[in-house]
Short mmCIF file of C-alpha atoms in Angstrom, two decimals:
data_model
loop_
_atom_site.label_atom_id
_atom_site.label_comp_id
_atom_site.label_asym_id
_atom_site.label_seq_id
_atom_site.Cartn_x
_atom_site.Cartn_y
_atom_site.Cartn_z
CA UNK G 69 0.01 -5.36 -39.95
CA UNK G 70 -2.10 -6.11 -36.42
CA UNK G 71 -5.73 -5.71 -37.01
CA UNK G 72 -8.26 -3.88 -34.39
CA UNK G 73 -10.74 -5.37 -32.85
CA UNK G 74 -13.84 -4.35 -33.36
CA UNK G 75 -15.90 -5.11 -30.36
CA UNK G 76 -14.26 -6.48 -27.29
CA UNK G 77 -13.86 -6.17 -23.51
CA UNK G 78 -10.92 -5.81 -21.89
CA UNK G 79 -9.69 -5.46 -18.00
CA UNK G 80 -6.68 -4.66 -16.41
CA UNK G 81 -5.95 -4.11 -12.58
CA UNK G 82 -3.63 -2.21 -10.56
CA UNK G 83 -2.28 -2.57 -7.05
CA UNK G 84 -1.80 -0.22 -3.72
CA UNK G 85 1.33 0.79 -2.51
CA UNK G 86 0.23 -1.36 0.60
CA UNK G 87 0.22 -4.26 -1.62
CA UNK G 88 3.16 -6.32 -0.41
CA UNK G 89 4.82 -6.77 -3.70
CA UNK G 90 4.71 -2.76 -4.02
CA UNK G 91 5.89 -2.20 -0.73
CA UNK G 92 8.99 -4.11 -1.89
CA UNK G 93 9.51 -2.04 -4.65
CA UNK G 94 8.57 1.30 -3.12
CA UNK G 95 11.85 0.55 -0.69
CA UNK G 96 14.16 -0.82 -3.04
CA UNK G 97 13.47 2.42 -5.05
CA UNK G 98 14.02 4.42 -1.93
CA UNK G 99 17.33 3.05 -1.82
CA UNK G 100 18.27 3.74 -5.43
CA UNK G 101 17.07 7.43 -4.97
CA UNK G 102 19.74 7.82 -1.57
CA UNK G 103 22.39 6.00 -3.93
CA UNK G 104 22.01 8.35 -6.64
CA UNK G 105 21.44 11.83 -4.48
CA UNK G 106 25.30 10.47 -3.39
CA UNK G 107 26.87 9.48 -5.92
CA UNK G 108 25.10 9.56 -9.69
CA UNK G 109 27.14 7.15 -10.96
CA UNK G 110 25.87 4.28 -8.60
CA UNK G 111 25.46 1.00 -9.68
CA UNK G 112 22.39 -0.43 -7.90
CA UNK G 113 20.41 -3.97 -8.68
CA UNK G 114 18.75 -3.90 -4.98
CA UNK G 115 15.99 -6.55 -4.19
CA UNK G 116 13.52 -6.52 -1.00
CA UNK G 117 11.44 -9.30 0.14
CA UNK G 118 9.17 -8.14 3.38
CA UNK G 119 6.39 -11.46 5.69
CA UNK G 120 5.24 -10.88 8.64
CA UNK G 121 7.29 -8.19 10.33
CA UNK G 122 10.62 -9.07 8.50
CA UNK G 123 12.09 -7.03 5.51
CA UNK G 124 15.31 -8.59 3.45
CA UNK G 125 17.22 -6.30 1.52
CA UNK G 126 19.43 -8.55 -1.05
CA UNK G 127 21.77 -7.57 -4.32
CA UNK G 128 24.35 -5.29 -5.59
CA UNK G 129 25.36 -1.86 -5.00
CA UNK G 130 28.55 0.33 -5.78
CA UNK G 131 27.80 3.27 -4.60
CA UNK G 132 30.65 6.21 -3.29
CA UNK G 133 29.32 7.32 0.02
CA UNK G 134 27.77 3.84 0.43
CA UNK G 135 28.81 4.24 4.28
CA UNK G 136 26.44 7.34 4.73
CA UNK G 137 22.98 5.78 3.71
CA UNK G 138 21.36 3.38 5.98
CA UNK G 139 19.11 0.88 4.25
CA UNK G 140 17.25 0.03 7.00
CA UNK G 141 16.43 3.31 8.02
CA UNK G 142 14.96 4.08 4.17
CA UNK G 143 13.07 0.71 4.82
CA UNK G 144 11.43 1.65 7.84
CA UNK G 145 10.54 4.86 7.07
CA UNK G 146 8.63 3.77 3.42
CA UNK G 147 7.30 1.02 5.38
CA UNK G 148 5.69 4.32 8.05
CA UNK G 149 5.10 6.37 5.36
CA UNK G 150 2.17 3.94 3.18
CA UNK G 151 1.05 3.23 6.65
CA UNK G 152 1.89 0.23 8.28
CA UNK G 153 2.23 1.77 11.75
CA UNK G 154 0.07 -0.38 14.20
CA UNK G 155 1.55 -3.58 15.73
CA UNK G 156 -1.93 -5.06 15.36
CA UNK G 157 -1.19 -5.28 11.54
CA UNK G 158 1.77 -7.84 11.60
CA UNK G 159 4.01 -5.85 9.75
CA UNK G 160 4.88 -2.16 11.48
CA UNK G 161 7.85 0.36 10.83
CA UNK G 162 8.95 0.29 13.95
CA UNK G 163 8.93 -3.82 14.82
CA UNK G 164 9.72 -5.34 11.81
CA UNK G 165 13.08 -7.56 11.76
CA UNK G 166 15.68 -6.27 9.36
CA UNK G 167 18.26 -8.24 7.27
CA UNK G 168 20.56 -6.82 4.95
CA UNK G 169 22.49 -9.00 2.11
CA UNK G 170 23.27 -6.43 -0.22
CA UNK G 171 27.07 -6.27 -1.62
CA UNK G 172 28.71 -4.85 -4.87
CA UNK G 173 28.50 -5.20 -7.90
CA UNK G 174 30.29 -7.77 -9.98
CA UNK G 175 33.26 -6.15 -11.94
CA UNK G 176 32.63 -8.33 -15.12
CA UNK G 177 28.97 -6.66 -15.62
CA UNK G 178 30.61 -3.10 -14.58
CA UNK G 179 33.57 -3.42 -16.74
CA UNK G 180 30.89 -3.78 -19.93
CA UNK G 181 28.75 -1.49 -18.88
CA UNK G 182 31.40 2.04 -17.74
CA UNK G 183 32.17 3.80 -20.22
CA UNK G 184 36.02 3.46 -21.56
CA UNK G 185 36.08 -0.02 -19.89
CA UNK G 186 34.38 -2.48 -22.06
CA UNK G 187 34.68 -3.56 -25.95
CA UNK G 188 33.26 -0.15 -26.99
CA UNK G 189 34.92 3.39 -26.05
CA UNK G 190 31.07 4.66 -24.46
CA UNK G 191 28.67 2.72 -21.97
CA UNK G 192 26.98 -0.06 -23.27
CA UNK G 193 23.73 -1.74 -22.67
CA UNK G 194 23.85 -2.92 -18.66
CA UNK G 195 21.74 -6.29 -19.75
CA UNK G 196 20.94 -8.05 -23.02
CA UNK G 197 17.10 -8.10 -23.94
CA UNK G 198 13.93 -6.54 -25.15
CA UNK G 199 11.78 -3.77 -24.13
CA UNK G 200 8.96 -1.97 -24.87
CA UNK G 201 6.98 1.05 -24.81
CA UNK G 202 3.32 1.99 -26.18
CA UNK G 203 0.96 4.88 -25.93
CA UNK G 204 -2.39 5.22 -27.01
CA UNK G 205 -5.24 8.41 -27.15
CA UNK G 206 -7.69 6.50 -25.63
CA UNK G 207 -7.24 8.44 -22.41
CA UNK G 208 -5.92 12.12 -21.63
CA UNK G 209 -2.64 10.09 -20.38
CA UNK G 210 -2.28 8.52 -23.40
CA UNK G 211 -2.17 4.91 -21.85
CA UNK G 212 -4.61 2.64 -22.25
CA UNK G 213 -7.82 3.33 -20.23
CA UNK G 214 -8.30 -0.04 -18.33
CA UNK G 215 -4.59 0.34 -16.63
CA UNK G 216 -5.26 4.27 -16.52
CA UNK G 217 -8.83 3.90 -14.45
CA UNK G 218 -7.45 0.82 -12.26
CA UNK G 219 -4.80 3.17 -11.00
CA UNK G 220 -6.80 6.34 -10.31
CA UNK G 221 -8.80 4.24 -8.61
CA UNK G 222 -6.52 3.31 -6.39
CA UNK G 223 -4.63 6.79 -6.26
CA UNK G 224 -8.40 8.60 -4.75
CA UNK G 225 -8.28 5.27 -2.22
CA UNK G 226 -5.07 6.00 -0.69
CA UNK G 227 -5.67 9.68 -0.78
CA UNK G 228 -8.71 9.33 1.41
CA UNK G 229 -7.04 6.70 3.29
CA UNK G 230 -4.24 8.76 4.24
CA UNK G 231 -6.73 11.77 5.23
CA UNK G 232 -8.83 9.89 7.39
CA UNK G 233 -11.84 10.32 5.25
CA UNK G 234 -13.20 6.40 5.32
CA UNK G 235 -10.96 5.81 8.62
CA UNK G 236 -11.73 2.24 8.62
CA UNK G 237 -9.14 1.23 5.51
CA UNK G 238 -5.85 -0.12 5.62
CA UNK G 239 -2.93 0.07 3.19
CA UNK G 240 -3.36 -3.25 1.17
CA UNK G 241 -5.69 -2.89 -1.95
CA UNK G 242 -6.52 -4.37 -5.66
CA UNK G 243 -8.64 -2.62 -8.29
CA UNK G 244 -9.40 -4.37 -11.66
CA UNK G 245 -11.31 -2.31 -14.15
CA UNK G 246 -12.61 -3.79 -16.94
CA UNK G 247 -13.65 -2.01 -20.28
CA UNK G 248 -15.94 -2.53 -23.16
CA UNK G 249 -14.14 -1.29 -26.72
CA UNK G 250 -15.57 -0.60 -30.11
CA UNK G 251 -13.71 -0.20 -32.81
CA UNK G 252 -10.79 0.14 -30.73
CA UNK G 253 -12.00 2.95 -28.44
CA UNK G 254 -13.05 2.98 -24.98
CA UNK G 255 -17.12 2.83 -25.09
CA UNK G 256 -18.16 1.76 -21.26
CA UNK G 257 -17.30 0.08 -18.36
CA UNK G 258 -18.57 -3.31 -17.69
CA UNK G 259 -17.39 -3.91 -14.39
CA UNK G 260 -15.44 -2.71 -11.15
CA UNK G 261 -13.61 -4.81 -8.89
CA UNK G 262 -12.45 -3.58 -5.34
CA UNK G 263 -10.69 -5.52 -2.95
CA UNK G 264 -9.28 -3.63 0.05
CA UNK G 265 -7.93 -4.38 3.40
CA UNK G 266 -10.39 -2.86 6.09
CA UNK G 267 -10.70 -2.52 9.70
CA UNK G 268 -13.26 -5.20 10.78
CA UNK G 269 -16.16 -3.46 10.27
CA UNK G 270 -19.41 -4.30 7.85
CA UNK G 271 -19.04 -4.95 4.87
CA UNK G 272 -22.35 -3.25 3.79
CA UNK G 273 -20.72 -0.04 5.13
CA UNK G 274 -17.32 -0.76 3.16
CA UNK G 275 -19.40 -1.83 -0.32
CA UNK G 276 -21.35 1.49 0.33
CA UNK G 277 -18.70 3.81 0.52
CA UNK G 278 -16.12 2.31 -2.06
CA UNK G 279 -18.99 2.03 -4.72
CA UNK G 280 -19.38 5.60 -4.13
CA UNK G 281 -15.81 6.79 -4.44
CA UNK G 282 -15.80 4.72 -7.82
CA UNK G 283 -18.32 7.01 -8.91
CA UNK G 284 -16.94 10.09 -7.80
CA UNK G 285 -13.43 9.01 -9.97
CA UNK G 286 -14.88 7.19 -13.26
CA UNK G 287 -18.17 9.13 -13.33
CA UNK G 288 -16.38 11.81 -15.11
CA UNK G 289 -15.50 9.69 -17.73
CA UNK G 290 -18.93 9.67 -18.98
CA UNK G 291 -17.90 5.31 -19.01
CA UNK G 292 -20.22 4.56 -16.18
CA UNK G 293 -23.42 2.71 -16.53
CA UNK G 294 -26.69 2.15 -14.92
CA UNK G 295 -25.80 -1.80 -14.93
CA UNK G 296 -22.12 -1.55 -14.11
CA UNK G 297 -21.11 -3.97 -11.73
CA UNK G 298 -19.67 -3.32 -8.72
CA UNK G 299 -17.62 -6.35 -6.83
CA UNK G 300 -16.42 -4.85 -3.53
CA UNK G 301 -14.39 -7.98 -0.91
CA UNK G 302 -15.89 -10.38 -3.28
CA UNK G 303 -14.55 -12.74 -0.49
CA UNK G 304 -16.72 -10.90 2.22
CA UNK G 305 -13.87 -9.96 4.51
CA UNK G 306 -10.61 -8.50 3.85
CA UNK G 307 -8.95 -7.75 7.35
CA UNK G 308 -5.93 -9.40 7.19
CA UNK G 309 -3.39 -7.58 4.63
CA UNK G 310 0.00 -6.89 3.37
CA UNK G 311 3.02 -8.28 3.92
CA UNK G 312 0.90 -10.40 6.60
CA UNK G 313 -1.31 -11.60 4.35
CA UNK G 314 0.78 -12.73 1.45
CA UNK G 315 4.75 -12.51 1.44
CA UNK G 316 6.24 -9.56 -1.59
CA UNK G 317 8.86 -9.56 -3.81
CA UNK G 318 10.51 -6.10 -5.67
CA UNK G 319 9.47 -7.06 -9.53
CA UNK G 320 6.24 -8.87 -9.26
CA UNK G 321 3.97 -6.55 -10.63
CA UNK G 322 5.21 -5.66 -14.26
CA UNK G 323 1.88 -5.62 -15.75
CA UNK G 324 0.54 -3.20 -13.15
CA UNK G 325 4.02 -0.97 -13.75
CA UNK G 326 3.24 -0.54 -17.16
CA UNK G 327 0.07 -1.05 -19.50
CA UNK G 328 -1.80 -3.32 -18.04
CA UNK G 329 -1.54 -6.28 -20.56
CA UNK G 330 -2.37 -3.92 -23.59
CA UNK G 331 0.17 -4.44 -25.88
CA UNK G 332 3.86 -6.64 -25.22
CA UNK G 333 6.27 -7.02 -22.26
CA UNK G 334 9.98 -7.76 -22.82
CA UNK G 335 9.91 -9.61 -19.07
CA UNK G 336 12.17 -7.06 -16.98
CA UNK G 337 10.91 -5.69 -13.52
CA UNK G 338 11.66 -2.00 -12.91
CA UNK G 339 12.15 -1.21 -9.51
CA UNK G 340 15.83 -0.84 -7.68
CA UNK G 341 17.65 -0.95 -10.71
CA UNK G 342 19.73 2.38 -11.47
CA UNK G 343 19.43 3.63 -15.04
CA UNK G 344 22.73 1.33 -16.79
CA UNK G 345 20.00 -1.70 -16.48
CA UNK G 346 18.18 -0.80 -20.32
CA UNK G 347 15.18 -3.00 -19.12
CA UNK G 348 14.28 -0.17 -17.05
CA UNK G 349 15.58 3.31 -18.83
CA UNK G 350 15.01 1.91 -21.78
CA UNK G 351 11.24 1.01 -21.11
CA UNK G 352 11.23 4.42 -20.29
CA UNK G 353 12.72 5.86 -23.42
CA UNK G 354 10.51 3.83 -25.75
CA UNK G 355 7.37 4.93 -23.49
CA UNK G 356 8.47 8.53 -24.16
CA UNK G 357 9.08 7.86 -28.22
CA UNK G 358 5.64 6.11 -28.55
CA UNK G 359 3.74 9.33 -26.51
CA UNK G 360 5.38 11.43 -28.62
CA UNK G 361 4.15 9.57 -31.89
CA UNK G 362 0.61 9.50 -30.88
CA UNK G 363 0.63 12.92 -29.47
CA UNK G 364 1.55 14.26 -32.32
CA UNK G 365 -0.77 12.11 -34.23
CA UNK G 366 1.14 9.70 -35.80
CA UNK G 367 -0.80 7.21 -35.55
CA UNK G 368 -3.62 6.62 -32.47
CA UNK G 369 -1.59 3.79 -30.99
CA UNK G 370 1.98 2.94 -30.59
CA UNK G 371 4.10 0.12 -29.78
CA UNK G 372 7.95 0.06 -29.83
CA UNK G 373 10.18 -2.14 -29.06
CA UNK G 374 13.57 -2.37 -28.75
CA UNK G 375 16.54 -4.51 -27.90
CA UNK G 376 20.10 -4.52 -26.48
CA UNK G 377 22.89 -7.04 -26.06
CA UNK G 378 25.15 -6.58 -23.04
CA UNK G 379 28.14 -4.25 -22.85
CA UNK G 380 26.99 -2.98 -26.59
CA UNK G 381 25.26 0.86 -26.67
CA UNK G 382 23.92 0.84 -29.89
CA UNK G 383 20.50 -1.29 -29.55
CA UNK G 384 20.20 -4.55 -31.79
CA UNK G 385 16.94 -3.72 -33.48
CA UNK G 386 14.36 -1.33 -33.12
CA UNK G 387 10.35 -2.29 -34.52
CA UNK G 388 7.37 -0.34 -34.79
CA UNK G 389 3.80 -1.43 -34.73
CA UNK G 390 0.88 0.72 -34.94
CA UNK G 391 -1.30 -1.35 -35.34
CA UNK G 392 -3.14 -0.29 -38.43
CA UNK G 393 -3.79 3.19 -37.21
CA UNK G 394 -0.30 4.84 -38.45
CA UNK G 395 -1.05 7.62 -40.99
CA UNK G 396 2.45 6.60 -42.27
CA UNK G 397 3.79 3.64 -42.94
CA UNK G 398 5.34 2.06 -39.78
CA UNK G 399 9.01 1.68 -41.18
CA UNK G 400 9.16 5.09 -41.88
CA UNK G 401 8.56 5.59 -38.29
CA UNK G 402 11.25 3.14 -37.59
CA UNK G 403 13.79 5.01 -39.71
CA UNK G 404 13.32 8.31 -37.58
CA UNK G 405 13.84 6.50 -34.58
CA UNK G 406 16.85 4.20 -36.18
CA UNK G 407 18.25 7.70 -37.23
CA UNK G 408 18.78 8.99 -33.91
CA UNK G 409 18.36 12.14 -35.04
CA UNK G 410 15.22 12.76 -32.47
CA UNK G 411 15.50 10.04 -29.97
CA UNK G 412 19.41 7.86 -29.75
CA UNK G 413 18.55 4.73 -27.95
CA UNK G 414 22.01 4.42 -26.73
CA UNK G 415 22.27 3.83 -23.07
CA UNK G 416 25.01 7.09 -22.35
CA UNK G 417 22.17 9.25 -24.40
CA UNK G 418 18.85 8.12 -23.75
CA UNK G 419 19.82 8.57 -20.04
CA UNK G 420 21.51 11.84 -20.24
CA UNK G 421 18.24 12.85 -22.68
CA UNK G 422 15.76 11.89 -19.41
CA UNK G 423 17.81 12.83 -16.21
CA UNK G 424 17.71 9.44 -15.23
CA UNK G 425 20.75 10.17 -12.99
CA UNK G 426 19.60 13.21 -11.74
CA UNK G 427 16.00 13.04 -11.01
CA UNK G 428 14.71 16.36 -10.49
CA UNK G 429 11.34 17.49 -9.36
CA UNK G 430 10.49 13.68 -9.19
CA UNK G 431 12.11 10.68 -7.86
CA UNK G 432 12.54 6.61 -8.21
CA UNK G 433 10.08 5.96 -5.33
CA UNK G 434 7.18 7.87 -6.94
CA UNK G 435 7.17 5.32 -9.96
CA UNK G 436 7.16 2.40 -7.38
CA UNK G 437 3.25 2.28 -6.87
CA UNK G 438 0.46 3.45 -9.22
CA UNK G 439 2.52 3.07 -12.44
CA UNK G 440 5.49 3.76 -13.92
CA UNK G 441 3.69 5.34 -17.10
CA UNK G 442 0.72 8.24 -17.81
CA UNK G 443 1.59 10.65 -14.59
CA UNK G 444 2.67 13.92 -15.24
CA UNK G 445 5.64 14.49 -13.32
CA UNK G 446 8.30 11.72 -14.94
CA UNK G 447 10.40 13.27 -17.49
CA UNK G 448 9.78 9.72 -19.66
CA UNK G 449 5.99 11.36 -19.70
CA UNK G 450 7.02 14.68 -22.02
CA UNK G 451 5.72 15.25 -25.21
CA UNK G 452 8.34 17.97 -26.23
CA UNK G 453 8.54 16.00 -29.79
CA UNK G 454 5.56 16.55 -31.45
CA UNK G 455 6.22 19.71 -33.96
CA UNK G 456 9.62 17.54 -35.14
CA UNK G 457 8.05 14.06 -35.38
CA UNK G 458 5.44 16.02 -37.50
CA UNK G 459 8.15 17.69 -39.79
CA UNK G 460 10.19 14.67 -40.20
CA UNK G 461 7.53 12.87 -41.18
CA UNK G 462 5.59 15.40 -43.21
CA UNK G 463 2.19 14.70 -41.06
#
């Protein structure tokens, strides 16, 4: 059984959706949501890179209707949309070069993974591999409050960004909030970090008015103290941004997708992958089992992870850990889950169970920055379990 520690600091960050990395991933999921609105069965393993005004769209798609979406035209319009509009930035919507590499996909993975085609009469697993979800009560979110702060942070910047309130900022931004626990639990915040890409102006002015905004978004957390740090451009300048600044990739940020570090990470990047790749829907299933557990107070954190061989549905193993804070005993856990009677890890169910296909009220691109986990609107994020977890396991 993992033991707590008792007294301990720990920091997490998050990224902008002006990082360049998340730009990548904001348009690869951009492509998967015009894929899917046409045809829900699409296959779709789509990777972007984006420099200095150049975006490279690479991978696989099988899509019907494939001839009716224009990838660069999604790119473009993501790229307008966080904000890169101004020539003077290096990278703009409506100057960047466009290349597009993207073909379909290989009928050795799609015969293992449709349904009727492969070994097994239903779909099976589109990769082999682990994954992993985890919840915790130390925020309202039930994530873990480093990742949870890092991305609110970041959510208020590109709110006021976008509204003109501190017109000086540009799209490209870091936060890294770091936390001081005891006994497991969220007691104060030890220090704020805040790096974001400005508009040459004084850096006074920018440490001034971001210190302030942290203040407006954490004070409420009653976390805040008088000797909080505050590092705001640590470097002293931060004009030069984005795709510019440092080359992206779709996948790079898989700590920042998901819980910051707490807890493990089976190694698979999210974004532009359609819902027959497990290391995505899957991480989203287990997310939604372990929320469920500590919402309905299980235990006060919850880590699950499962795994999945190619072309097989029904998943390989599935292991609990609550880390010592379980009112039951974490194999019983294990054998509701294993049951299937409340949540069937199968690929064919778990997806049909979230909409994955059908995203409604919500889409693909709206996980792509600020997290994939703790925001409202994902159906991954429900807590419709509770009153069953509680009578299956007599809690």
């Amino acid at each position: 059984m993992s033991k707590i520690r008792v007294d301990h600091v720990f920091t997490s960050e998050s990224v902008s959706e002006g990082h360049p990395d998340k730009v990548c991933d904001q348009i690869s999921d951009a492509i998967l949501d015009a894929c899917l609105a046409q045809d829900s069965k699409s296959r779709v393993a789509c990777e972007t890179l984006t420099t200095t005004n150049l975006v490279v769209n690479a991978g696989e798609i099988t899509c019907d209707g494939w001839d009716l979406i224009d990838p660069e035209a999604i790119a473009r319009s993501v790229v307008r949309d966080i904000g890169y509009d101004r020539k003077e930035l290096e990278f703009c919507d409506s100057t960047f070069e466009y290349i597009n590499r993207l073909h379909g996909q290989s009928p050795e993975i799609s015969q293992g993974v449709t349904e009727g085609e492969g070994l097994f009469d239903e779909q099976g697993a589109g990769d082999q591999g682990m994954m992993f979800g985890y919840a915790s009560n130390a925020t309202e979110e039930l994530m873990p409050a480093p990742i949870a702060y890092s991305h609110r942070l970041l959510d208020a910047l590109q709110k006021i960004r976008k509204a003109g309130t501190i017109p000086y900022l540009r799209p490209d931004s870091k936060s890294q909030v770091s936390i001081q626990h005891v006994d497991g639990k969220p007691m104060s915040i030890d220090t704020i970090v805040i790096s974001h890409q400005t508009d040459d102006v004084s850096l006074d002015q920018i440490r001034e008015d971001l210190i302030e905004v942290c203040k407006d978004v954490l004070g409420p957390t009653g976390l805040l103290q008088e000797d909080t740090e505050f590092f705001i451009n640590p470097t002293g300048k931060f004009v030069i941004g984005g795709p510019h600044g440092d080359a992206g990739l779709t996948g790079r940020k898989i700590i920042v997708d998901t819980y910051g570090g707490v807890g493990s990470h089976g190694g698979g990047a999210f974004s532009g992958k359609d819902p027959s790749k497990v290391d995505r829907s899957a991480a989203y299933y287990s997310r939604y089992a372990a929320k469920n557990i500590v919402a309905a107070g299980v235990a006060d954190k919850c880590e699950i992870q499962v795994a999945y061989a190619i072309g097989v549905p029904k998943p390989l193993s599935i292991n609990v850990d609550t880390y010592g804070t379980g009112k039951v005993d974490d194999h019983l856990i294990e054998e509701v889950l294993k049951s299937g009677e409340l949540f069937d890890f199968r690929p064919s169910a778990l997806i049909a169970d979230l909409g994955l296909l059908t995203p409604n009220g919500w889409s693909y691109r709206d996980s792509a920055a600020y997290g994939h986990f703790g925001r409202s609107q994902f159906p991954w994020e429900q807590t419709d379990k509770i009153d069953l977890l509680r009578g299956f396991l007599s809690v």
